[in-house]
């Protein structure tokens, strides 16, 4: 952020959600280099509270979001701002590419999955772009005010839920800018975190469909024999394992398999487990997403434990 080429007035708001290290001191050291304002929550309040606090505190007309595990380039601010010139009804999405350490999971599933995700982000028709509203985006203050901010019921899935309301309630047009694509340095690096995350994502979709019954759930095409066998496998696993702890155990077993080297088989098994976990969360998850509030902290602890 200290290398931005934007020559107009701007501010950088950083929220420290729970003091667990020397982040406040590091931020203080940048006050001479950045138009920085800091909000400190002594104890964690969660991502929705963080985002609502930051957006409500901001004083500018263009509100840009950049999660703390992204790496923005020097034109990040200026390019976002340029899309809003003379417009209050535009939302800008910059897709993210996951950056992985060298792990078996990354080789067989993580890297191919992020490339598929990027392709999908660029190929989505305009009416479906709200699905990709996530960690790197911008809107005009008027659109933010119209939306009412992030819905506190969505501990997970809060981003796309806001994207839906921006499009359908506030009539915001979403665009996807390839030049704003950034690296994401905090993805899951193992199946033991990615698979239960898919279950929680499925549970957030369950709540989404209850709050917003308008989106139609596309029915699966019949497909060929392989497609039907695949869907049968997903249905079988999602019906057998119906809890997040169950998918944590599935992920740990799969990580051990990947550590021994499994190539294409490991890739297919990981994809099957991720898809089944999402389907199970949709069918068996709970609507009170606060049950899953500790998921991200648990993921971080597990990831750090693996690397230390």
PDB file of C-alpha atoms in Angstrom:
ATOM      1  CA  UNK A   1       0.000   0.000   0.000  1.00  0.00           C
ATOM      2  CA  UNK A   2       2.935   2.312   0.587  1.00  0.00           C
ATOM      3  CA  UNK A   3       3.794   2.011  -3.143  1.00  0.00           C
ATOM      4  CA  UNK A   4       0.429   3.164  -4.558  1.00  0.00           C
ATOM      5  CA  UNK A   5       0.592   5.516  -7.552  1.00  0.00           C
ATOM      6  CA  UNK A   6      -2.741   7.236  -6.828  1.00  0.00           C
ATOM      7  CA  UNK A   7      -2.190  11.004  -6.695  1.00  0.00           C
ATOM      8  CA  UNK A   8      -5.516  12.032  -5.128  1.00  0.00           C
ATOM      9  CA  UNK A   9      -6.526  12.112  -1.472  1.00  0.00           C
ATOM     10  CA  UNK A  10      -7.123   8.699   0.080  1.00  0.00           C
ATOM     11  CA  UNK A  11      -6.979   6.874   3.391  1.00  0.00           C
ATOM     12  CA  UNK A  12      -6.106   3.361   4.512  1.00  0.00           C
ATOM     13  CA  UNK A  13      -8.166   1.884   7.349  1.00  0.00           C
ATOM     14  CA  UNK A  14      -6.799  -1.240   9.026  1.00  0.00           C
ATOM     15  CA  UNK A  15      -8.789  -3.165  11.614  1.00  0.00           C
ATOM     16  CA  UNK A  16      -6.885  -5.316  14.083  1.00  0.00           C
ATOM     17  CA  UNK A  17      -9.517  -7.834  15.180  1.00  0.00           C
ATOM     18  CA  UNK A  18      -8.090  -9.086  18.448  1.00  0.00           C
ATOM     19  CA  UNK A  19      -4.596  -8.196  19.670  1.00  0.00           C
ATOM     20  CA  UNK A  20      -2.530 -11.385  19.552  1.00  0.00           C
ATOM     21  CA  UNK A  21       0.845 -10.093  18.319  1.00  0.00           C
ATOM     22  CA  UNK A  22       2.706  -6.885  17.498  1.00  0.00           C
ATOM     23  CA  UNK A  23       0.472  -5.821  14.601  1.00  0.00           C
ATOM     24  CA  UNK A  24      -0.506  -2.486  16.273  1.00  0.00           C
ATOM     25  CA  UNK A  25       3.181  -1.565  16.686  1.00  0.00           C
ATOM     26  CA  UNK A  26       3.969  -2.515  13.078  1.00  0.00           C
ATOM     27  CA  UNK A  27       1.094  -0.347  11.860  1.00  0.00           C
ATOM     28  CA  UNK A  28       2.299   2.540  14.013  1.00  0.00           C
ATOM     29  CA  UNK A  29       5.666   2.394  12.251  1.00  0.00           C
ATOM     30  CA  UNK A  30       3.942   3.125   8.914  1.00  0.00           C
ATOM     31  CA  UNK A  31       2.168   6.311   9.937  1.00  0.00           C
ATOM     32  CA  UNK A  32       4.860   8.442   8.269  1.00  0.00           C
ATOM     33  CA  UNK A  33       4.474   6.518   4.982  1.00  0.00           C
ATOM     34  CA  UNK A  34       0.710   6.046   4.650  1.00  0.00           C
ATOM     35  CA  UNK A  35      -2.544   7.965   5.263  1.00  0.00           C
ATOM     36  CA  UNK A  36      -3.282   5.331   7.880  1.00  0.00           C
ATOM     37  CA  UNK A  37      -6.080   5.017  10.425  1.00  0.00           C
ATOM     38  CA  UNK A  38      -6.257   2.000  12.715  1.00  0.00           C
ATOM     39  CA  UNK A  39      -9.203   0.435  14.533  1.00  0.00           C
ATOM     40  CA  UNK A  40      -8.213  -1.999  17.280  1.00  0.00           C
ATOM     41  CA  UNK A  41     -10.573  -4.598  18.742  1.00  0.00           C
ATOM     42  CA  UNK A  42      -8.895  -5.908  21.875  1.00  0.00           C
ATOM     43  CA  UNK A  43     -10.818  -9.173  21.431  1.00  0.00           C
ATOM     44  CA  UNK A  44     -12.007 -10.608  18.140  1.00  0.00           C
ATOM     45  CA  UNK A  45     -15.477  -9.574  16.981  1.00  0.00           C
ATOM     46  CA  UNK A  46     -15.493 -11.481  13.700  1.00  0.00           C
ATOM     47  CA  UNK A  47     -15.191 -10.581  10.039  1.00  0.00           C
ATOM     48  CA  UNK A  48     -18.668  -9.045   9.633  1.00  0.00           C
ATOM     49  CA  UNK A  49     -18.139  -6.635  12.534  1.00  0.00           C
ATOM     50  CA  UNK A  50     -14.683  -5.779  11.169  1.00  0.00           C
ATOM     51  CA  UNK A  51     -15.985  -5.013   7.684  1.00  0.00           C
ATOM     52  CA  UNK A  52     -18.975  -3.013   8.896  1.00  0.00           C
ATOM     53  CA  UNK A  53     -16.769  -0.981  11.255  1.00  0.00           C
ATOM     54  CA  UNK A  54     -14.208  -0.208   8.550  1.00  0.00           C
ATOM     55  CA  UNK A  55     -16.719   0.715   5.844  1.00  0.00           C
ATOM     56  CA  UNK A  56     -18.742   2.863   8.266  1.00  0.00           C
ATOM     57  CA  UNK A  57     -15.620   4.662   9.497  1.00  0.00           C
ATOM     58  CA  UNK A  58     -14.315   5.435   5.996  1.00  0.00           C
ATOM     59  CA  UNK A  59     -14.796   9.020   4.798  1.00  0.00           C
ATOM     60  CA  UNK A  60     -14.229   8.617   1.050  1.00  0.00           C
ATOM     61  CA  UNK A  61     -16.761   8.301  -1.773  1.00  0.00           C
ATOM     62  CA  UNK A  62     -15.147   5.149  -3.226  1.00  0.00           C
ATOM     63  CA  UNK A  63     -14.836   2.281  -0.755  1.00  0.00           C
ATOM     64  CA  UNK A  64     -12.209  -0.328  -1.641  1.00  0.00           C
ATOM     65  CA  UNK A  65     -11.788  -3.606   0.184  1.00  0.00           C
ATOM     66  CA  UNK A  66      -8.472  -5.457   0.384  1.00  0.00           C
ATOM     67  CA  UNK A  67      -8.190  -8.443   2.704  1.00  0.00           C
ATOM     68  CA  UNK A  68      -5.021  -8.787   4.762  1.00  0.00           C
ATOM     69  CA  UNK A  69      -3.699 -11.803   2.841  1.00  0.00           C
ATOM     70  CA  UNK A  70      -3.736 -10.139  -0.594  1.00  0.00           C
ATOM     71  CA  UNK A  71      -0.807  -8.514  -2.398  1.00  0.00           C
ATOM     72  CA  UNK A  72      -2.038  -5.422  -4.282  1.00  0.00           C
ATOM     73  CA  UNK A  73       0.070  -3.836  -7.000  1.00  0.00           C
ATOM     74  CA  UNK A  74       0.966  -0.119  -7.210  1.00  0.00           C
ATOM     75  CA  UNK A  75      -2.079   0.763  -9.356  1.00  0.00           C
ATOM     76  CA  UNK A  76      -4.537  -0.989  -7.043  1.00  0.00           C
ATOM     77  CA  UNK A  77      -6.159   2.174  -5.647  1.00  0.00           C
ATOM     78  CA  UNK A  78      -6.016   4.244  -8.833  1.00  0.00           C
ATOM     79  CA  UNK A  79      -7.524   1.527 -11.016  1.00  0.00           C
ATOM     80  CA  UNK A  80     -10.376   0.845  -8.605  1.00  0.00           C
ATOM     81  CA  UNK A  81     -11.115   4.573  -8.350  1.00  0.00           C
ATOM     82  CA  UNK A  82     -11.080   5.027 -12.142  1.00  0.00           C
ATOM     83  CA  UNK A  83     -14.071   2.714 -12.572  1.00  0.00           C
ATOM     84  CA  UNK A  84     -16.231   4.949 -10.387  1.00  0.00           C
ATOM     85  CA  UNK A  85     -15.631   8.242 -12.212  1.00  0.00           C
ATOM     86  CA  UNK A  86     -19.054   9.855 -12.592  1.00  0.00           C
ATOM     87  CA  UNK A  87     -20.808   6.642 -11.450  1.00  0.00           C
ATOM     88  CA  UNK A  88     -22.439   5.618  -8.194  1.00  0.00           C
ATOM     89  CA  UNK A  89     -23.969   2.379  -9.491  1.00  0.00           C
ATOM     90  CA  UNK A  90     -20.860   0.314 -10.302  1.00  0.00           C
ATOM     91  CA  UNK A  91     -19.204  -2.437  -8.278  1.00  0.00           C
ATOM     92  CA  UNK A  92     -15.724  -3.642  -9.232  1.00  0.00           C
ATOM     93  CA  UNK A  93     -14.402  -7.158  -8.643  1.00  0.00           C
ATOM     94  CA  UNK A  94     -10.723  -8.053  -8.750  1.00  0.00           C
ATOM     95  CA  UNK A  95     -10.362 -11.873  -8.740  1.00  0.00           C
ATOM     96  CA  UNK A  96      -7.713 -13.546  -6.606  1.00  0.00           C
ATOM     97  CA  UNK A  97      -5.215 -16.307  -7.386  1.00  0.00           C
ATOM     98  CA  UNK A  98      -4.267 -18.596  -4.504  1.00  0.00           C
ATOM     99  CA  UNK A  99      -0.533 -18.863  -3.817  1.00  0.00           C
ATOM    100  CA  UNK A 100       0.489 -22.154  -2.216  1.00  0.00           C
ATOM    101  CA  UNK A 101       3.559 -23.536  -0.502  1.00  0.00           C
ATOM    102  CA  UNK A 102       4.873 -26.714  -2.067  1.00  0.00           C
ATOM    103  CA  UNK A 103       2.600 -29.419  -0.627  1.00  0.00           C
ATOM    104  CA  UNK A 104       0.995 -32.574  -2.040  1.00  0.00           C
ATOM    105  CA  UNK A 105      -2.430 -30.950  -1.637  1.00  0.00           C
ATOM    106  CA  UNK A 106      -1.318 -27.889  -3.618  1.00  0.00           C
ATOM    107  CA  UNK A 107       0.058 -30.012  -6.454  1.00  0.00           C
ATOM    108  CA  UNK A 108      -2.893 -32.326  -6.941  1.00  0.00           C
ATOM    109  CA  UNK A 109      -5.814 -30.050  -6.053  1.00  0.00           C
ATOM    110  CA  UNK A 110      -5.047 -26.526  -4.793  1.00  0.00           C
ATOM    111  CA  UNK A 111      -3.364 -25.013  -7.851  1.00  0.00           C
ATOM    112  CA  UNK A 112      -5.670 -26.605 -10.463  1.00  0.00           C
ATOM    113  CA  UNK A 113      -8.701 -25.544  -8.380  1.00  0.00           C
ATOM    114  CA  UNK A 114      -7.634 -21.903  -8.215  1.00  0.00           C
ATOM    115  CA  UNK A 115      -7.147 -21.815 -11.999  1.00  0.00           C
ATOM    116  CA  UNK A 116     -10.650 -23.232 -12.457  1.00  0.00           C
ATOM    117  CA  UNK A 117     -11.980 -20.621 -10.059  1.00  0.00           C
ATOM    118  CA  UNK A 118     -10.309 -17.803 -11.997  1.00  0.00           C
ATOM    119  CA  UNK A 119     -11.673 -19.085 -15.299  1.00  0.00           C
ATOM    120  CA  UNK A 120     -15.157 -19.188 -13.787  1.00  0.00           C
ATOM    121  CA  UNK A 121     -14.818 -15.638 -12.453  1.00  0.00           C
ATOM    122  CA  UNK A 122     -14.009 -14.267 -15.898  1.00  0.00           C
ATOM    123  CA  UNK A 123     -16.637 -16.359 -17.688  1.00  0.00           C
ATOM    124  CA  UNK A 124     -19.658 -15.589 -15.469  1.00  0.00           C
ATOM    125  CA  UNK A 125     -22.508 -13.740 -17.150  1.00  0.00           C
ATOM    126  CA  UNK A 126     -23.269 -10.325 -15.701  1.00  0.00           C
ATOM    127  CA  UNK A 127     -26.305 -11.493 -13.720  1.00  0.00           C
ATOM    128  CA  UNK A 128     -24.197 -14.056 -11.825  1.00  0.00           C
ATOM    129  CA  UNK A 129     -21.171 -11.929 -10.959  1.00  0.00           C
ATOM    130  CA  UNK A 130     -22.429 -11.341  -7.414  1.00  0.00           C
ATOM    131  CA  UNK A 131     -21.185 -14.869  -6.669  1.00  0.00           C
ATOM    132  CA  UNK A 132     -17.608 -13.575  -6.986  1.00  0.00           C
ATOM    133  CA  UNK A 133     -18.031 -10.572  -4.664  1.00  0.00           C
ATOM    134  CA  UNK A 134     -15.254 -11.296  -2.177  1.00  0.00           C
ATOM    135  CA  UNK A 135     -11.907 -10.035  -0.861  1.00  0.00           C
ATOM    136  CA  UNK A 136     -10.935  -7.492  -3.543  1.00  0.00           C
ATOM    137  CA  UNK A 137     -13.672  -5.099  -4.634  1.00  0.00           C
ATOM    138  CA  UNK A 138     -14.950  -1.534  -4.596  1.00  0.00           C
ATOM    139  CA  UNK A 139     -18.268   0.324  -4.519  1.00  0.00           C
ATOM    140  CA  UNK A 140     -19.475   3.908  -4.188  1.00  0.00           C
ATOM    141  CA  UNK A 141     -20.596   5.086  -0.767  1.00  0.00           C
ATOM    142  CA  UNK A 142     -24.161   5.493  -2.031  1.00  0.00           C
ATOM    143  CA  UNK A 143     -24.289   1.810  -2.936  1.00  0.00           C
ATOM    144  CA  UNK A 144     -22.891   0.852   0.474  1.00  0.00           C
ATOM    145  CA  UNK A 145     -25.520   2.986   2.210  1.00  0.00           C
ATOM    146  CA  UNK A 146     -28.251   1.451   0.070  1.00  0.00           C
ATOM    147  CA  UNK A 147     -27.127  -2.082   0.968  1.00  0.00           C
ATOM    148  CA  UNK A 148     -27.154  -1.510   4.728  1.00  0.00           C
ATOM    149  CA  UNK A 149     -23.818  -3.284   5.056  1.00  0.00           C
ATOM    150  CA  UNK A 150     -22.965  -6.895   5.785  1.00  0.00           C
ATOM    151  CA  UNK A 151     -25.692  -9.056   7.326  1.00  0.00           C
ATOM    152  CA  UNK A 152     -24.472 -10.219  10.778  1.00  0.00           C
ATOM    153  CA  UNK A 153     -26.294 -13.529  10.351  1.00  0.00           C
ATOM    154  CA  UNK A 154     -23.721 -14.550   7.744  1.00  0.00           C
ATOM    155  CA  UNK A 155     -20.602 -15.527   9.674  1.00  0.00           C
ATOM    156  CA  UNK A 156     -19.667 -17.285   6.436  1.00  0.00           C
ATOM    157  CA  UNK A 157     -20.909 -16.399   2.980  1.00  0.00           C
ATOM    158  CA  UNK A 158     -21.278 -12.729   3.919  1.00  0.00           C
ATOM    159  CA  UNK A 159     -19.559 -11.520   0.747  1.00  0.00           C
ATOM    160  CA  UNK A 160     -21.702 -13.088  -1.956  1.00  0.00           C
ATOM    161  CA  UNK A 161     -24.817 -12.363   0.129  1.00  0.00           C
ATOM    162  CA  UNK A 162     -23.934  -8.664   0.038  1.00  0.00           C
ATOM    163  CA  UNK A 163     -23.160  -8.975  -3.679  1.00  0.00           C
ATOM    164  CA  UNK A 164     -26.667 -10.346  -4.278  1.00  0.00           C
ATOM    165  CA  UNK A 165     -28.269  -7.389  -2.484  1.00  0.00           C
ATOM    166  CA  UNK A 166     -26.077  -4.863  -4.268  1.00  0.00           C
ATOM    167  CA  UNK A 167     -27.260  -6.193  -7.626  1.00  0.00           C
ATOM    168  CA  UNK A 168     -30.888  -6.981  -6.892  1.00  0.00           C
ATOM    169  CA  UNK A 169     -31.831  -4.388  -4.272  1.00  0.00           C
ATOM    170  CA  UNK A 170     -29.506  -1.493  -5.133  1.00  0.00           C
ATOM    171  CA  UNK A 171     -29.260  -2.053  -8.918  1.00  0.00           C
ATOM    172  CA  UNK A 172     -25.461  -1.998  -8.917  1.00  0.00           C
ATOM    173  CA  UNK A 173     -23.733  -3.210 -12.090  1.00  0.00           C
ATOM    174  CA  UNK A 174     -20.789  -5.482 -11.300  1.00  0.00           C
ATOM    175  CA  UNK A 175     -17.718  -5.616 -13.519  1.00  0.00           C
ATOM    176  CA  UNK A 176     -14.699  -7.930 -13.341  1.00  0.00           C
ATOM    177  CA  UNK A 177     -11.332  -6.305 -14.038  1.00  0.00           C
ATOM    178  CA  UNK A 178      -8.462  -8.625 -15.038  1.00  0.00           C
ATOM    179  CA  UNK A 179      -5.934  -5.888 -14.296  1.00  0.00           C
ATOM    180  CA  UNK A 180      -7.028  -5.934 -10.647  1.00  0.00           C
ATOM    181  CA  UNK A 181      -6.322  -9.635 -10.167  1.00  0.00           C
ATOM    182  CA  UNK A 182      -4.109 -10.103  -7.085  1.00  0.00           C
ATOM    183  CA  UNK A 183      -2.318 -12.943  -5.319  1.00  0.00           C
ATOM    184  CA  UNK A 184      -4.051 -14.476  -2.305  1.00  0.00           C
ATOM    185  CA  UNK A 185      -1.498 -15.777   0.188  1.00  0.00           C
ATOM    186  CA  UNK A 186      -3.802 -17.336   2.763  1.00  0.00           C
ATOM    187  CA  UNK A 187      -5.568 -20.300   1.123  1.00  0.00           C
ATOM    188  CA  UNK A 188      -6.047 -23.702   2.706  1.00  0.00           C
ATOM    189  CA  UNK A 189      -2.864 -25.698   2.219  1.00  0.00           C
ATOM    190  CA  UNK A 190      -4.223 -29.104   3.169  1.00  0.00           C
ATOM    191  CA  UNK A 191      -7.368 -31.191   2.803  1.00  0.00           C
ATOM    192  CA  UNK A 192      -7.978 -31.152   6.566  1.00  0.00           C
ATOM    193  CA  UNK A 193      -8.886 -27.451   6.372  1.00  0.00           C
ATOM    194  CA  UNK A 194     -10.284 -27.205   2.836  1.00  0.00           C
ATOM    195  CA  UNK A 195     -12.866 -29.974   3.156  1.00  0.00           C
ATOM    196  CA  UNK A 196     -14.573 -28.818   6.394  1.00  0.00           C
ATOM    197  CA  UNK A 197     -14.493 -25.264   4.993  1.00  0.00           C
ATOM    198  CA  UNK A 198     -16.609 -26.564   2.121  1.00  0.00           C
ATOM    199  CA  UNK A 199     -19.130 -27.922   4.652  1.00  0.00           C
ATOM    200  CA  UNK A 200     -19.418 -24.479   6.294  1.00  0.00           C
ATOM    201  CA  UNK A 201     -19.743 -22.882   2.862  1.00  0.00           C
ATOM    202  CA  UNK A 202     -22.610 -25.266   2.129  1.00  0.00           C
ATOM    203  CA  UNK A 203     -24.283 -24.298   5.406  1.00  0.00           C
ATOM    204  CA  UNK A 204     -23.999 -20.623   4.473  1.00  0.00           C
ATOM    205  CA  UNK A 205     -25.731 -21.401   1.173  1.00  0.00           C
ATOM    206  CA  UNK A 206     -28.508 -23.078   3.141  1.00  0.00           C
ATOM    207  CA  UNK A 207     -29.093 -19.833   5.056  1.00  0.00           C
ATOM    208  CA  UNK A 208     -28.736 -17.796   1.868  1.00  0.00           C
ATOM    209  CA  UNK A 209     -31.531 -19.715   0.157  1.00  0.00           C
ATOM    210  CA  UNK A 210     -33.741 -19.253   3.210  1.00  0.00           C
ATOM    211  CA  UNK A 211     -33.138 -15.491   3.314  1.00  0.00           C
ATOM    212  CA  UNK A 212     -33.178 -15.083  -0.480  1.00  0.00           C
ATOM    213  CA  UNK A 213     -35.456 -17.705  -2.025  1.00  0.00           C
ATOM    214  CA  UNK A 214     -35.370 -15.889  -5.394  1.00  0.00           C
ATOM    215  CA  UNK A 215     -32.199 -17.487  -6.858  1.00  0.00           C
ATOM    216  CA  UNK A 216     -33.052 -20.726  -8.567  1.00  0.00           C
ATOM    217  CA  UNK A 217     -30.869 -23.716  -7.762  1.00  0.00           C
ATOM    218  CA  UNK A 218     -29.785 -25.142 -11.073  1.00  0.00           C
ATOM    219  CA  UNK A 219     -30.664 -28.789 -11.466  1.00  0.00           C
ATOM    220  CA  UNK A 220     -27.844 -31.139 -12.363  1.00  0.00           C
ATOM    221  CA  UNK A 221     -27.775 -32.192 -16.005  1.00  0.00           C
ATOM    222  CA  UNK A 222     -28.191 -35.897 -16.672  1.00  0.00           C
ATOM    223  CA  UNK A 223     -24.800 -36.239 -18.361  1.00  0.00           C
ATOM    224  CA  UNK A 224     -23.121 -39.473 -19.247  1.00  0.00           C
ATOM    225  CA  UNK A 225     -22.273 -42.536 -17.202  1.00  0.00           C
ATOM    226  CA  UNK A 226     -19.208 -40.909 -15.597  1.00  0.00           C
ATOM    227  CA  UNK A 227     -21.254 -37.879 -14.531  1.00  0.00           C
ATOM    228  CA  UNK A 228     -23.939 -40.057 -12.992  1.00  0.00           C
ATOM    229  CA  UNK A 229     -21.360 -42.145 -11.162  1.00  0.00           C
ATOM    230  CA  UNK A 230     -19.722 -38.962  -9.859  1.00  0.00           C
ATOM    231  CA  UNK A 231     -23.026 -37.546  -8.616  1.00  0.00           C
ATOM    232  CA  UNK A 232     -23.807 -40.870  -6.962  1.00  0.00           C
ATOM    233  CA  UNK A 233     -20.459 -40.731  -5.139  1.00  0.00           C
ATOM    234  CA  UNK A 234     -21.100 -37.168  -3.973  1.00  0.00           C
ATOM    235  CA  UNK A 235     -24.596 -38.083  -2.803  1.00  0.00           C
ATOM    236  CA  UNK A 236     -23.356 -41.198  -1.027  1.00  0.00           C
ATOM    237  CA  UNK A 237     -20.595 -39.420   0.900  1.00  0.00           C
ATOM    238  CA  UNK A 238     -22.717 -36.344   1.694  1.00  0.00           C
ATOM    239  CA  UNK A 239     -25.437 -38.606   3.086  1.00  0.00           C
ATOM    240  CA  UNK A 240     -22.986 -40.687   5.121  1.00  0.00           C
ATOM    241  CA  UNK A 241     -20.870 -37.898   6.634  1.00  0.00           C
ATOM    242  CA  UNK A 242     -23.194 -35.143   7.848  1.00  0.00           C
ATOM    243  CA  UNK A 243     -21.141 -32.998  10.262  1.00  0.00           C
ATOM    244  CA  UNK A 244     -18.183 -30.650  10.040  1.00  0.00           C
ATOM    245  CA  UNK A 245     -16.073 -32.734  12.480  1.00  0.00           C
ATOM    246  CA  UNK A 246     -16.751 -35.713  10.243  1.00  0.00           C
ATOM    247  CA  UNK A 247     -15.263 -33.871   7.261  1.00  0.00           C
ATOM    248  CA  UNK A 248     -12.292 -32.800   9.374  1.00  0.00           C
ATOM    249  CA  UNK A 249     -11.562 -36.481   9.922  1.00  0.00           C
ATOM    250  CA  UNK A 250     -12.046 -37.208   6.221  1.00  0.00           C
ATOM    251  CA  UNK A 251      -9.573 -34.438   5.420  1.00  0.00           C
ATOM    252  CA  UNK A 252      -6.931 -35.760   7.803  1.00  0.00           C
ATOM    253  CA  UNK A 253      -7.161 -39.219   6.282  1.00  0.00           C
ATOM    254  CA  UNK A 254      -6.906 -37.767   2.796  1.00  0.00           C
ATOM    255  CA  UNK A 255      -3.842 -35.698   3.730  1.00  0.00           C
ATOM    256  CA  UNK A 256      -2.064 -38.868   4.833  1.00  0.00           C
ATOM    257  CA  UNK A 257      -2.929 -40.458   1.496  1.00  0.00           C
ATOM    258  CA  UNK A 258      -1.647 -37.421  -0.409  1.00  0.00           C
ATOM    259  CA  UNK A 259       1.588 -37.433   1.605  1.00  0.00           C
ATOM    260  CA  UNK A 260       2.337 -40.879   0.189  1.00  0.00           C
ATOM    261  CA  UNK A 261       1.760 -39.639  -3.348  1.00  0.00           C
ATOM    262  CA  UNK A 262      -1.440 -40.411  -5.202  1.00  0.00           C
ATOM    263  CA  UNK A 263      -1.436 -38.262  -8.356  1.00  0.00           C
ATOM    264  CA  UNK A 264      -4.662 -38.166 -10.326  1.00  0.00           C
ATOM    265  CA  UNK A 265      -6.445 -40.429  -7.873  1.00  0.00           C
ATOM    266  CA  UNK A 266      -5.696 -37.994  -5.048  1.00  0.00           C
ATOM    267  CA  UNK A 267      -6.971 -35.097  -7.135  1.00  0.00           C
ATOM    268  CA  UNK A 268     -10.255 -36.870  -7.858  1.00  0.00           C
ATOM    269  CA  UNK A 269     -10.709 -37.975  -4.244  1.00  0.00           C
ATOM    270  CA  UNK A 270     -10.069 -34.454  -2.967  1.00  0.00           C
ATOM    271  CA  UNK A 271     -12.527 -32.957  -5.454  1.00  0.00           C
ATOM    272  CA  UNK A 272     -15.117 -35.569  -4.489  1.00  0.00           C
ATOM    273  CA  UNK A 273     -14.708 -34.855  -0.777  1.00  0.00           C
ATOM    274  CA  UNK A 274     -14.877 -31.066  -1.248  1.00  0.00           C
ATOM    275  CA  UNK A 275     -18.022 -31.321  -3.350  1.00  0.00           C
ATOM    276  CA  UNK A 276     -19.629 -33.816  -0.962  1.00  0.00           C
ATOM    277  CA  UNK A 277     -18.816 -31.622   2.043  1.00  0.00           C
ATOM    278  CA  UNK A 278     -20.475 -28.636   0.368  1.00  0.00           C
ATOM    279  CA  UNK A 279     -23.557 -30.697  -0.490  1.00  0.00           C
ATOM    280  CA  UNK A 280     -23.707 -32.076   3.062  1.00  0.00           C
ATOM    281  CA  UNK A 281     -23.464 -28.587   4.573  1.00  0.00           C
ATOM    282  CA  UNK A 282     -26.319 -27.460   2.345  1.00  0.00           C
ATOM    283  CA  UNK A 283     -28.470 -30.405   3.454  1.00  0.00           C
ATOM    284  CA  UNK A 284     -27.383 -30.940   7.055  1.00  0.00           C
ATOM    285  CA  UNK A 285     -25.803 -27.670   8.223  1.00  0.00           C
ATOM    286  CA  UNK A 286     -27.525 -25.331  10.675  1.00  0.00           C
ATOM    287  CA  UNK A 287     -28.938 -21.915   9.839  1.00  0.00           C
ATOM    288  CA  UNK A 288     -27.331 -20.337  12.903  1.00  0.00           C
ATOM    289  CA  UNK A 289     -23.896 -19.794  11.382  1.00  0.00           C
ATOM    290  CA  UNK A 290     -22.449 -18.556  14.672  1.00  0.00           C
ATOM    291  CA  UNK A 291     -21.977 -22.271  15.404  1.00  0.00           C
ATOM    292  CA  UNK A 292     -19.131 -22.119  12.845  1.00  0.00           C
ATOM    293  CA  UNK A 293     -17.651 -18.825  14.041  1.00  0.00           C
ATOM    294  CA  UNK A 294     -14.463 -20.461  15.323  1.00  0.00           C
ATOM    295  CA  UNK A 295     -13.793 -22.192  11.984  1.00  0.00           C
ATOM    296  CA  UNK A 296     -11.289 -19.660  10.668  1.00  0.00           C
ATOM    297  CA  UNK A 297      -9.320 -19.549  13.911  1.00  0.00           C
ATOM    298  CA  UNK A 298      -9.234 -23.342  13.985  1.00  0.00           C
ATOM    299  CA  UNK A 299      -8.046 -23.426  10.378  1.00  0.00           C
ATOM    300  CA  UNK A 300      -5.252 -20.968  11.117  1.00  0.00           C
ATOM    301  CA  UNK A 301      -4.110 -22.903  14.172  1.00  0.00           C
ATOM    302  CA  UNK A 302      -4.032 -26.139  12.193  1.00  0.00           C
ATOM    303  CA  UNK A 303      -2.145 -24.557   9.282  1.00  0.00           C
ATOM    304  CA  UNK A 304       0.430 -22.992  11.609  1.00  0.00           C
ATOM    305  CA  UNK A 305       0.789 -26.221  13.545  1.00  0.00           C
ATOM    306  CA  UNK A 306       1.634 -28.018  10.315  1.00  0.00           C
ATOM    307  CA  UNK A 307       4.399 -25.580   9.402  1.00  0.00           C
ATOM    308  CA  UNK A 308       6.107 -25.255  12.810  1.00  0.00           C
TER     309      UNK A 308
END
